[in-house]
Amino acid sequence: MIIERLSREHRNIETLLAVLEHELDIFDRGDHPDYEVIRAIISYFELYPEIYHHPLEELVFAKLELRDPAAAASVGDLRLEHKKGAERLHRVAQAIESVLSDRELLRQDVDDIIRDFIESERRHIMIEDRDFFPAALKALEPADWSEIASTSTNHEDPLFSEAAEETFGALRERILQMEHESEVGRR
């Protein structure tokens, strides 16, 4: 159940990465992307994965380190990868704020920063899906899963859940609305 939840959240994150990539393609053509959509995506990444998704993965990873240290080692340093992802996201946020503040920043630099974030997130998800999740499913025992479930908060991904929390509900609606408006405006 926990791995299914994490996998589902990965698919949701991939959806947002595709929206971000779409907006970046518009930027690359010299057109004006919807910066509100981009900012909303950045806000989502700053909140949900950092507060709920990554801590849950790290609980599972800690159990994997106990049950199968070799498998955990083959996955790599998950905590460090999450930290690097947060740093890349911070660079994305800074680049967007620079663009919106008309600070001097080369278009190619903005592109490089955002593409690095998108590609790194996709690689990270692929490694977790391919290596980490199967290793955890194989090594962890029912008691481990029960303990993880009891110590983690059970929040549905707010952008992709009907039971969206109020904090994220407005953000969810705004991202979906803006992306639709952006598409209609570009036709």
mmCIF file of N, CA, C and O in Angstrom, residues 10-102:
data_model
loop_
_atom_site.group_PDB
_atom_site.id
_atom_site.type_symbol
_atom_site.label_atom_id
_atom_site.label_comp_id
_atom_site.label_asym_id
_atom_site.label_seq_id
_atom_site.Cartn_x
_atom_site.Cartn_y
_atom_site.Cartn_z
ATOM 1 N N HIS A 10 4.597 9.460 -7.730
ATOM 2 C CA HIS A 10 5.587 9.641 -8.799
ATOM 3 C C HIS A 10 4.893 9.961 -10.120
ATOM 4 O O HIS A 10 5.352 10.816 -10.877
ATOM 5 N N ARG A 11 3.821 9.263 -10.431
ATOM 6 C CA ARG A 11 3.088 9.551 -11.677
ATOM 7 C C ARG A 11 2.532 10.975 -11.646
ATOM 8 O O ARG A 11 2.541 11.678 -12.656
ATOM 9 N N ASN A 12 2.047 11.401 -10.484
ATOM 10 C CA ASN A 12 1.544 12.764 -10.351
ATOM 11 C C ASN A 12 2.655 13.788 -10.557
ATOM 12 O O ASN A 12 2.463 14.798 -11.234
ATOM 13 N N ILE A 13 3.808 13.507 -9.987
ATOM 14 C CA ILE A 13 4.959 14.403 -10.157
ATOM 15 C C ILE A 13 5.366 14.454 -11.623
ATOM 16 O O ILE A 13 5.678 15.526 -12.149
ATOM 17 N N GLU A 14 5.344 13.315 -12.297
ATOM 18 C CA GLU A 14 5.674 13.292 -13.723
ATOM 19 C C GLU A 14 4.707 14.150 -14.534
ATOM 20 O O GLU A 14 5.109 14.813 -15.495
ATOM 21 N N THR A 15 3.440 14.166 -14.140
ATOM 22 C CA THR A 15 2.461 15.031 -14.810
ATOM 23 C C THR A 15 2.856 16.493 -14.666
ATOM 24 O O THR A 15 2.843 17.257 -15.645
ATOM 25 N N LEU A 16 3.235 16.890 -13.471
ATOM 26 C CA LEU A 16 3.648 18.278 -13.252
ATOM 27 C C LEU A 16 4.953 18.600 -13.985
ATOM 28 O O LEU A 16 5.109 19.712 -14.501
ATOM 29 N N LEU A 17 5.855 17.644 -14.047
ATOM 30 C CA LEU A 17 7.095 17.865 -14.806
ATOM 31 C C LEU A 17 6.781 18.078 -16.283
ATOM 32 O O LEU A 17 7.406 18.913 -16.941
ATOM 33 N N ALA A 18 5.801 17.351 -16.810
ATOM 34 C CA ALA A 18 5.401 17.528 -18.213
ATOM 35 C C ALA A 18 4.797 18.912 -18.437
ATOM 36 O O ALA A 18 5.077 19.557 -19.460
ATOM 37 N N VAL A 19 3.996 19.391 -17.492
ATOM 38 C CA VAL A 19 3.431 20.743 -17.605
ATOM 39 C C VAL A 19 4.559 21.779 -17.554
ATOM 40 O O VAL A 19 4.591 22.709 -18.365
ATOM 41 N N LEU A 20 5.494 21.596 -16.636
ATOM 42 C CA LEU A 20 6.630 22.514 -16.527
ATOM 43 C C LEU A 20 7.459 22.497 -17.810
ATOM 44 O O LEU A 20 7.861 23.543 -18.319
ATOM 45 N N GLU A 21 7.686 21.319 -18.347
ATOM 46 C CA GLU A 21 8.446 21.186 -19.592
ATOM 47 C C GLU A 21 7.714 21.878 -20.747
ATOM 48 O O GLU A 21 8.341 22.539 -21.585
ATOM 49 N N HIS A 22 6.409 21.756 -20.778
ATOM 50 C CA HIS A 22 5.602 22.424 -21.801
ATOM 51 C C HIS A 22 5.774 23.944 -21.705
ATOM 52 O O HIS A 22 5.976 24.626 -22.716
ATOM 53 N N GLU A 23 5.697 24.468 -20.505
ATOM 54 C CA GLU A 23 5.887 25.916 -20.310
ATOM 55 C C GLU A 23 7.304 26.331 -20.697
ATOM 56 O O GLU A 23 7.512 27.405 -21.280
ATOM 57 N N LEU A 24 8.283 25.491 -20.420
ATOM 58 C CA LEU A 24 9.663 25.794 -20.794
ATOM 59 C C LEU A 24 9.838 25.800 -22.306
ATOM 60 O O LEU A 24 10.567 26.634 -22.856
ATOM 61 N N ASP A 25 9.161 24.902 -23.000
ATOM 62 C CA ASP A 25 9.209 24.895 -24.469
ATOM 63 C C ASP A 25 8.672 26.209 -25.033
ATOM 64 O O ASP A 25 9.217 26.747 -26.006
ATOM 65 N N ILE A 26 7.626 26.734 -24.423
ATOM 66 C CA ILE A 26 7.073 28.031 -24.837
ATOM 67 C C ILE A 26 8.106 29.132 -24.609
ATOM 68 O O ILE A 26 8.341 29.986 -25.470
ATOM 69 N N PHE A 27 8.758 29.098 -23.450
ATOM 70 C CA PHE A 27 9.817 30.054 -23.119
ATOM 71 C C PHE A 27 10.951 29.967 -24.145
ATOM 72 O O PHE A 27 11.455 30.986 -24.616
ATOM 73 N N ASP A 28 11.328 28.741 -24.511
ATOM 74 C CA ASP A 28 12.424 28.529 -25.462
ATOM 75 C C ASP A 28 12.118 29.092 -26.844
ATOM 76 O O ASP A 28 13.033 29.496 -27.566
ATOM 77 N N ARG A 29 10.847 29.114 -27.216
ATOM 78 C CA ARG A 29 10.453 29.685 -28.514
ATOM 79 C C ARG A 29 10.457 31.216 -28.498
ATOM 80 O O ARG A 29 10.205 31.851 -29.522
ATOM 81 N N GLY A 30 10.694 31.785 -27.319
ATOM 82 C CA GLY A 30 10.684 33.240 -27.211
ATOM 83 C C GLY A 30 9.312 33.790 -26.873
ATOM 84 O O GLY A 30 9.125 35.003 -26.817
ATOM 85 N N ASP A 31 8.354 32.890 -26.656
ATOM 86 C CA ASP A 31 7.014 33.315 -26.254
ATOM 87 C C ASP A 31 6.973 33.467 -24.736
ATOM 88 O O ASP A 31 7.954 33.189 -24.042
ATOM 89 N N HIS A 32 5.819 33.863 -24.242
ATOM 90 C CA HIS A 32 5.670 34.066 -22.805
ATOM 91 C C HIS A 32 4.921 32.900 -22.180
ATOM 92 O O HIS A 32 3.727 32.740 -22.405
ATOM 93 N N PRO A 33 5.629 32.109 -21.383
ATOM 94 C CA PRO A 33 4.945 31.011 -20.695
ATOM 95 C C PRO A 33 4.043 31.590 -19.611
ATOM 96 O O PRO A 33 4.127 32.772 -19.276
ATOM 97 N N ASP A 34 3.217 30.756 -19.055
ATOM 98 C CA ASP A 34 2.358 31.180 -17.968
ATOM 99 C C ASP A 34 3.163 31.055 -16.667
ATOM 100 O O ASP A 34 3.297 29.972 -16.106
ATOM 101 N N TYR A 35 3.678 32.186 -16.225
ATOM 102 C CA TYR A 35 4.538 32.182 -15.039
ATOM 103 C C TYR A 35 3.767 31.832 -13.778
ATOM 104 O O TYR A 35 4.351 31.317 -12.819
ATOM 105 N N GLU A 36 2.475 32.095 -13.760
ATOM 106 C CA GLU A 36 1.675 31.706 -12.596
ATOM 107 C C GLU A 36 1.599 30.179 -12.490
ATOM 108 O O GLU A 36 1.649 29.632 -11.396
ATOM 109 N N VAL A 37 1.472 29.508 -13.628
ATOM 110 C CA VAL A 37 1.488 28.047 -13.623
ATOM 111 C C VAL A 37 2.839 27.554 -13.129
ATOM 112 O O VAL A 37 2.921 26.660 -12.272
ATOM 113 N N ILE A 38 3.900 28.141 -13.635
ATOM 114 C CA ILE A 38 5.250 27.732 -13.221
ATOM 115 C C ILE A 38 5.435 27.955 -11.725
ATOM 116 O O ILE A 38 5.937 27.073 -11.012
ATOM 117 N N ARG A 39 5.025 29.108 -11.236
ATOM 118 C CA ARG A 39 5.162 29.397 -9.806
ATOM 119 C C ARG A 39 4.324 28.439 -8.965
ATOM 120 O O ARG A 39 4.750 28.015 -7.890
ATOM 121 N N ALA A 40 3.136 28.097 -9.438
ATOM 122 C CA ALA A 40 2.289 27.165 -8.701
ATOM 123 C C ALA A 40 2.939 25.782 -8.640
ATOM 124 O O ALA A 40 2.892 25.109 -7.601
ATOM 125 N N ILE A 41 3.565 25.367 -9.733
ATOM 126 C CA ILE A 41 4.264 24.077 -9.746
ATOM 127 C C ILE A 41 5.439 24.110 -8.770
ATOM 128 O O ILE A 41 5.648 23.165 -8.006
ATOM 129 N N ILE A 42 6.186 25.196 -8.779
ATOM 130 C CA ILE A 42 7.302 25.336 -7.832
ATOM 131 C C ILE A 42 6.775 25.252 -6.400
ATOM 132 O O ILE A 42 7.343 24.541 -5.560
ATOM 133 N N SER A 43 5.686 25.957 -6.126
ATOM 134 C CA SER A 43 5.103 25.918 -4.775
ATOM 135 C C SER A 43 4.699 24.509 -4.387
ATOM 136 O O SER A 43 4.935 24.069 -3.256
ATOM 137 N N TYR A 44 4.096 23.788 -5.313
ATOM 138 C CA TYR A 44 3.715 22.406 -5.042
ATOM 139 C C TYR A 44 4.951 21.586 -4.674
ATOM 140 O O TYR A 44 4.949 20.860 -3.671
ATOM 141 N N PHE A 45 6.009 21.690 -5.471
ATOM 142 C CA PHE A 45 7.225 20.920 -5.208
ATOM 143 C C PHE A 45 7.856 21.315 -3.882
ATOM 144 O O PHE A 45 8.449 20.478 -3.197
ATOM 145 N N GLU A 46 7.757 22.578 -3.517
ATOM 146 C CA GLU A 46 8.306 23.015 -2.233
ATOM 147 C C GLU A 46 7.509 22.442 -1.066
ATOM 148 O O GLU A 46 8.061 22.227 0.008
ATOM 149 N N LEU A 47 6.233 22.184 -1.291
ATOM 150 C CA LEU A 47 5.373 21.743 -0.197
ATOM 151 C C LEU A 47 5.179 20.235 -0.147
ATOM 152 O O LEU A 47 5.693 19.572 0.744
ATOM 153 N N TYR A 48 4.438 19.686 -1.078
ATOM 154 C CA TYR A 48 4.019 18.294 -0.925
ATOM 155 C C TYR A 48 5.172 17.285 -0.908
ATOM 156 O O TYR A 48 5.289 16.508 0.045
ATOM 157 N N PRO A 49 6.019 17.249 -1.924
ATOM 158 C CA PRO A 49 7.098 16.252 -1.864
ATOM 159 C C PRO A 49 8.004 16.429 -0.647
ATOM 160 O O PRO A 49 8.400 15.451 -0.021
ATOM 161 N N GLU A 50 8.303 17.658 -0.302
ATOM 162 C CA GLU A 50 9.223 17.900 0.815
ATOM 163 C C GLU A 50 8.611 17.550 2.165
ATOM 164 O O GLU A 50 9.301 17.080 3.059
ATOM 165 N N ILE A 51 7.316 17.788 2.328
ATOM 166 C CA ILE A 51 6.674 17.574 3.626
ATOM 167 C C ILE A 51 6.140 16.154 3.788
ATOM 168 O O ILE A 51 6.167 15.598 4.880
ATOM 169 N N TYR A 52 5.651 15.542 2.696
ATOM 170 C CA TYR A 52 4.994 14.248 2.813
ATOM 171 C C TYR A 52 5.696 13.121 2.063
ATOM 172 O O TYR A 52 5.958 12.063 2.629
ATOM 173 N N HIS A 53 5.979 13.333 0.789
ATOM 174 C CA HIS A 53 6.486 12.250 -0.055
ATOM 175 C C HIS A 53 7.896 11.811 0.348
ATOM 176 O O HIS A 53 8.128 10.624 0.616
ATOM 177 N N HIS A 54 8.835 12.729 0.383
ATOM 178 C CA HIS A 54 10.216 12.353 0.700
ATOM 179 C C HIS A 54 10.374 11.800 2.116
ATOM 180 O O HIS A 54 11.081 10.796 2.290
ATOM 181 N N PRO A 55 9.749 12.395 3.126
ATOM 182 C CA PRO A 55 9.874 11.786 4.460
ATOM 183 C C PRO A 55 9.354 10.337 4.508
ATOM 184 O O PRO A 55 9.955 9.495 5.184
ATOM 185 N N LEU A 56 8.281 10.046 3.785
ATOM 186 C CA LEU A 56 7.781 8.675 3.746
ATOM 187 C C LEU A 56 8.784 7.758 3.062
ATOM 188 O O LEU A 56 9.066 6.655 3.545
ATOM 189 N N GLU A 57 9.331 8.201 1.947
ATOM 190 C CA GLU A 57 10.363 7.394 1.270
ATOM 191 C C GLU A 57 11.547 7.142 2.205
ATOM 192 O O GLU A 57 12.102 6.045 2.232
ATOM 193 N N GLU A 58 11.913 8.154 2.960
ATOM 194 C CA GLU A 58 13.067 8.015 3.845
ATOM 195 C C GLU A 58 12.791 7.055 5.001
ATOM 196 O O GLU A 58 13.704 6.369 5.464
ATOM 197 N N LEU A 59 11.542 6.979 5.459
ATOM 198 C CA LEU A 59 11.176 5.967 6.460
ATOM 199 C C LEU A 59 11.339 4.564 5.884
ATOM 200 O O LEU A 59 11.888 3.671 6.547
ATOM 201 N N VAL A 60 10.865 4.372 4.670
ATOM 202 C CA VAL A 60 10.998 3.071 4.003
ATOM 203 C C VAL A 60 12.478 2.753 3.790
ATOM 204 O O VAL A 60 12.930 1.632 4.048
ATOM 205 N N PHE A 61 13.231 3.750 3.363
ATOM 206 C CA PHE A 61 14.657 3.543 3.099
ATOM 207 C C PHE A 61 15.406 3.164 4.380
ATOM 208 O O PHE A 61 16.287 2.287 4.349
ATOM 209 N N ALA A 62 15.063 3.789 5.492
ATOM 210 C CA ALA A 62 15.722 3.467 6.766
ATOM 211 C C ALA A 62 15.485 2.001 7.127
ATOM 212 O O ALA A 62 16.400 1.311 7.610
ATOM 213 N N LYS A 63 14.285 1.508 6.881
ATOM 214 C CA LYS A 63 13.998 0.089 7.131
ATOM 215 C C LYS A 63 14.774 -0.801 6.168
ATOM 216 O O LYS A 63 15.261 -1.861 6.546
ATOM 217 N N LEU A 64 14.875 -0.360 4.915
ATOM 218 C CA LEU A 64 15.637 -1.140 3.939
ATOM 219 C C LEU A 64 17.102 -1.227 4.356
ATOM 220 O O LEU A 64 17.726 -2.288 4.233
ATOM 221 N N GLU A 65 17.648 -0.127 4.864
ATOM 222 C CA GLU A 65 19.039 -0.148 5.334
ATOM 223 C C GLU A 65 19.238 -1.179 6.440
ATOM 224 O O GLU A 65 20.292 -1.819 6.502
ATOM 225 N N LEU A 66 18.230 -1.348 7.290
ATOM 226 C CA LEU A 66 18.322 -2.344 8.368
ATOM 227 C C LEU A 66 18.164 -3.773 7.851
ATOM 228 O O LEU A 66 18.888 -4.671 8.265
ATOM 229 N N ARG A 67 17.217 -3.973 6.951
ATOM 230 C CA ARG A 67 16.888 -5.321 6.476
ATOM 231 C C ARG A 67 17.839 -5.834 5.398
ATOM 232 O O ARG A 67 18.126 -7.020 5.332
ATOM 233 N N ASP A 68 18.272 -4.933 4.522
ATOM 234 C CA ASP A 68 19.133 -5.345 3.406
ATOM 235 C C ASP A 68 20.090 -4.205 3.053
ATOM 236 O O ASP A 68 19.862 -3.452 2.109
ATOM 237 N N PRO A 69 21.159 -4.070 3.844
ATOM 238 C CA PRO A 69 22.098 -2.965 3.621
ATOM 239 C C PRO A 69 22.684 -2.935 2.205
ATOM 240 O O PRO A 69 22.899 -1.854 1.652
ATOM 241 N N ALA A 70 22.899 -4.094 1.616
ATOM 242 C CA ALA A 70 23.461 -4.135 0.258
ATOM 243 C C ALA A 70 22.475 -3.547 -0.747
ATOM 244 O O ALA A 70 22.862 -2.783 -1.643
ATOM 245 N N ALA A 71 21.210 -3.885 -0.610
ATOM 246 C CA ALA A 71 20.189 -3.328 -1.512
ATOM 247 C C ALA A 71 20.080 -1.822 -1.326
ATOM 248 O O ALA A 71 19.976 -1.070 -2.302
ATOM 249 N N ALA A 72 20.115 -1.380 -0.067
ATOM 250 C CA ALA A 72 20.054 0.057 0.207
ATOM 251 C C ALA A 72 21.265 0.767 -0.407
ATOM 252 O O ALA A 72 21.123 1.840 -1.001
ATOM 253 N N ALA A 73 22.425 0.157 -0.280
ATOM 254 C CA ALA A 73 23.641 0.758 -0.850
ATOM 255 C C ALA A 73 23.548 0.850 -2.365
ATOM 256 O O ALA A 73 24.029 1.814 -2.974
ATOM 257 N N SER A 74 22.913 -0.147 -2.988
ATOM 258 C CA SER A 74 22.798 -0.112 -4.455
ATOM 259 C C SER A 74 21.860 1.001 -4.924
ATOM 260 O O SER A 74 21.976 1.475 -6.047
ATOM 261 N N VAL A 75 20.945 1.402 -4.069
ATOM 262 C CA VAL A 75 20.039 2.515 -4.393
ATOM 263 C C VAL A 75 20.796 3.831 -4.333
ATOM 264 O O VAL A 75 20.540 4.741 -5.115
ATOM 265 N N GLY A 76 21.745 3.930 -3.424
ATOM 266 C CA GLY A 76 22.502 5.167 -3.257
ATOM 267 C C GLY A 76 22.042 5.913 -2.021
ATOM 268 O O GLY A 76 21.338 5.372 -1.172
ATOM 269 N N ASP A 77 22.456 7.155 -1.928
ATOM 270 C CA ASP A 77 22.136 7.986 -0.771
ATOM 271 C C ASP A 77 20.843 8.752 -1.049
ATOM 272 O O ASP A 77 20.858 9.856 -1.598
ATOM 273 N N LEU A 78 19.729 8.155 -0.676
ATOM 274 C CA LEU A 78 18.416 8.729 -0.965
ATOM 275 C C LEU A 78 18.238 10.098 -0.318
ATOM 276 O O LEU A 78 17.723 11.033 -0.945
ATOM 277 N N ARG A 79 18.683 10.242 0.915
ATOM 278 C CA ARG A 79 18.533 11.528 1.610
ATOM 279 C C ARG A 79 19.308 12.627 0.886
ATOM 280 O O ARG A 79 18.812 13.743 0.726
ATOM 281 N N LEU A 80 20.510 12.294 0.445
ATOM 282 C CA LEU A 80 21.312 13.268 -0.285
ATOM 283 C C LEU A 80 20.648 13.637 -1.604
ATOM 284 O O LEU A 80 20.635 14.808 -2.003
ATOM 285 N N GLU A 81 20.081 12.653 -2.281
ATOM 286 C CA GLU A 81 19.381 12.932 -3.542
ATOM 287 C C GLU A 81 18.192 13.859 -3.324
ATOM 288 O O GLU A 81 17.940 14.752 -4.125
ATOM 289 N N HIS A 82 17.461 13.642 -2.239
ATOM 290 C CA HIS A 82 16.337 14.528 -1.932
ATOM 291 C C HIS A 82 16.830 15.947 -1.635
ATOM 292 O O HIS A 82 16.217 16.929 -2.064
ATOM 293 N N LYS A 83 17.954 16.042 -0.935
ATOM 294 C CA LYS A 83 18.531 17.355 -0.624
ATOM 295 C C LYS A 83 18.973 18.066 -1.913
ATOM 296 O O LYS A 83 18.713 19.251 -2.102
ATOM 297 N N LYS A 84 19.616 17.325 -2.804
ATOM 298 C CA LYS A 84 20.050 17.915 -4.078
ATOM 299 C C LYS A 84 18.849 18.355 -4.908
ATOM 300 O O LYS A 84 18.893 19.390 -5.571
ATOM 301 N N GLY A 85 17.773 17.572 -4.871
ATOM 302 C CA GLY A 85 16.560 17.945 -5.585
ATOM 303 C C GLY A 85 15.984 19.247 -5.061
ATOM 304 O O GLY A 85 15.552 20.113 -5.836
ATOM 305 N N ALA A 86 15.995 19.404 -3.752
ATOM 306 C CA ALA A 86 15.500 20.646 -3.140
ATOM 307 C C ALA A 86 16.383 21.831 -3.548
ATOM 308 O O ALA A 86 15.878 22.932 -3.797
ATOM 309 N N GLU A 87 17.677 21.605 -3.637
ATOM 310 C CA GLU A 87 18.591 22.670 -4.065
ATOM 311 C C GLU A 87 18.347 23.045 -5.528
ATOM 312 O O GLU A 87 18.344 24.230 -5.881
ATOM 313 N N ARG A 88 18.119 22.049 -6.379
ATOM 314 C CA ARG A 88 17.815 22.340 -7.784
ATOM 315 C C ARG A 88 16.500 23.112 -7.902
ATOM 316 O O ARG A 88 16.382 24.047 -8.683
ATOM 317 N N LEU A 89 15.514 22.720 -7.108
ATOM 318 C CA LEU A 89 14.232 23.432 -7.114
ATOM 319 C C LEU A 89 14.421 24.887 -6.674
ATOM 320 O O LEU A 89 13.822 25.795 -7.256
ATOM 321 N N HIS A 90 15.257 25.098 -5.688
ATOM 322 C CA HIS A 90 15.541 26.465 -5.227
ATOM 323 C C HIS A 90 16.161 27.290 -6.361
ATOM 324 O O HIS A 90 15.807 28.456 -6.554
ATOM 325 N N ARG A 91 17.047 26.679 -7.137
ATOM 326 C CA ARG A 91 17.652 27.385 -8.283
ATOM 327 C C ARG A 91 16.587 27.715 -9.333
ATOM 328 O O ARG A 91 16.616 28.789 -9.940
ATOM 329 N N VAL A 92 15.640 26.800 -9.539
ATOM 330 C CA VAL A 92 14.539 27.064 -10.474
ATOM 331 C C VAL A 92 13.735 28.266 -9.989
ATOM 332 O O VAL A 92 13.446 29.189 -10.757
ATOM 333 N N ALA A 93 13.386 28.262 -8.717
ATOM 334 C CA ALA A 93 12.600 29.366 -8.154
ATOM 335 C C ALA A 93 13.348 30.687 -8.295
ATOM 336 O O ALA A 93 12.754 31.714 -8.663
ATOM 337 N N GLN A 94 14.646 30.684 -8.028
ATOM 338 C CA GLN A 94 15.454 31.901 -8.164
ATOM 339 C C GLN A 94 15.495 32.364 -9.619
ATOM 340 O O GLN A 94 15.404 33.569 -9.891
ATOM 341 N N ALA A 95 15.644 31.437 -10.546
ATOM 342 C CA ALA A 95 15.703 31.804 -11.966
ATOM 343 C C ALA A 95 14.390 32.429 -12.408
ATOM 344 O O ALA A 95 14.381 33.449 -13.113
ATOM 345 N N ILE A 96 13.283 31.859 -12.003
ATOM 346 C CA ILE A 96 11.975 32.401 -12.381
ATOM 347 C C ILE A 96 11.780 33.782 -11.765
ATOM 348 O O ILE A 96 11.304 34.707 -12.428
ATOM 349 N N GLU A 97 12.153 33.930 -10.515
ATOM 350 C CA GLU A 97 12.028 35.252 -9.877
ATOM 351 C C GLU A 97 12.926 36.277 -10.576
ATOM 352 O O GLU A 97 12.542 37.439 -10.720
ATOM 353 N N SER A 98 14.094 35.857 -11.023
ATOM 354 C CA SER A 98 14.982 36.757 -11.766
ATOM 355 C C SER A 98 14.340 37.199 -13.073
ATOM 356 O O SER A 98 14.388 38.376 -13.434
ATOM 357 N N VAL A 99 13.743 36.267 -13.792
ATOM 358 C CA VAL A 99 13.064 36.601 -15.043
ATOM 359 C C VAL A 99 11.927 37.588 -14.771
ATOM 360 O O VAL A 99 11.788 38.603 -15.457
ATOM 361 N N LEU A 100 11.140 37.292 -13.762
ATOM 362 C CA LEU A 100 9.983 38.137 -13.462
ATOM 363 C C LEU A 100 10.378 39.508 -12.908
ATOM 364 O O LEU A 100 9.609 40.455 -13.018
ATOM 365 N N SER A 101 11.574 39.595 -12.344
ATOM 366 C CA SER A 101 12.069 40.867 -11.814
ATOM 367 C C SER A 101 12.912 41.619 -12.827
ATOM 368 O O SER A 101 13.531 42.628 -12.492
ATOM 369 N N ASP A 102 12.979 41.095 -14.049
ATOM 370 C CA ASP A 102 13.780 41.684 -15.121
ATOM 371 C C ASP A 102 15.256 41.813 -14.760
ATOM 372 O O ASP A 102 15.941 42.720 -15.216
#
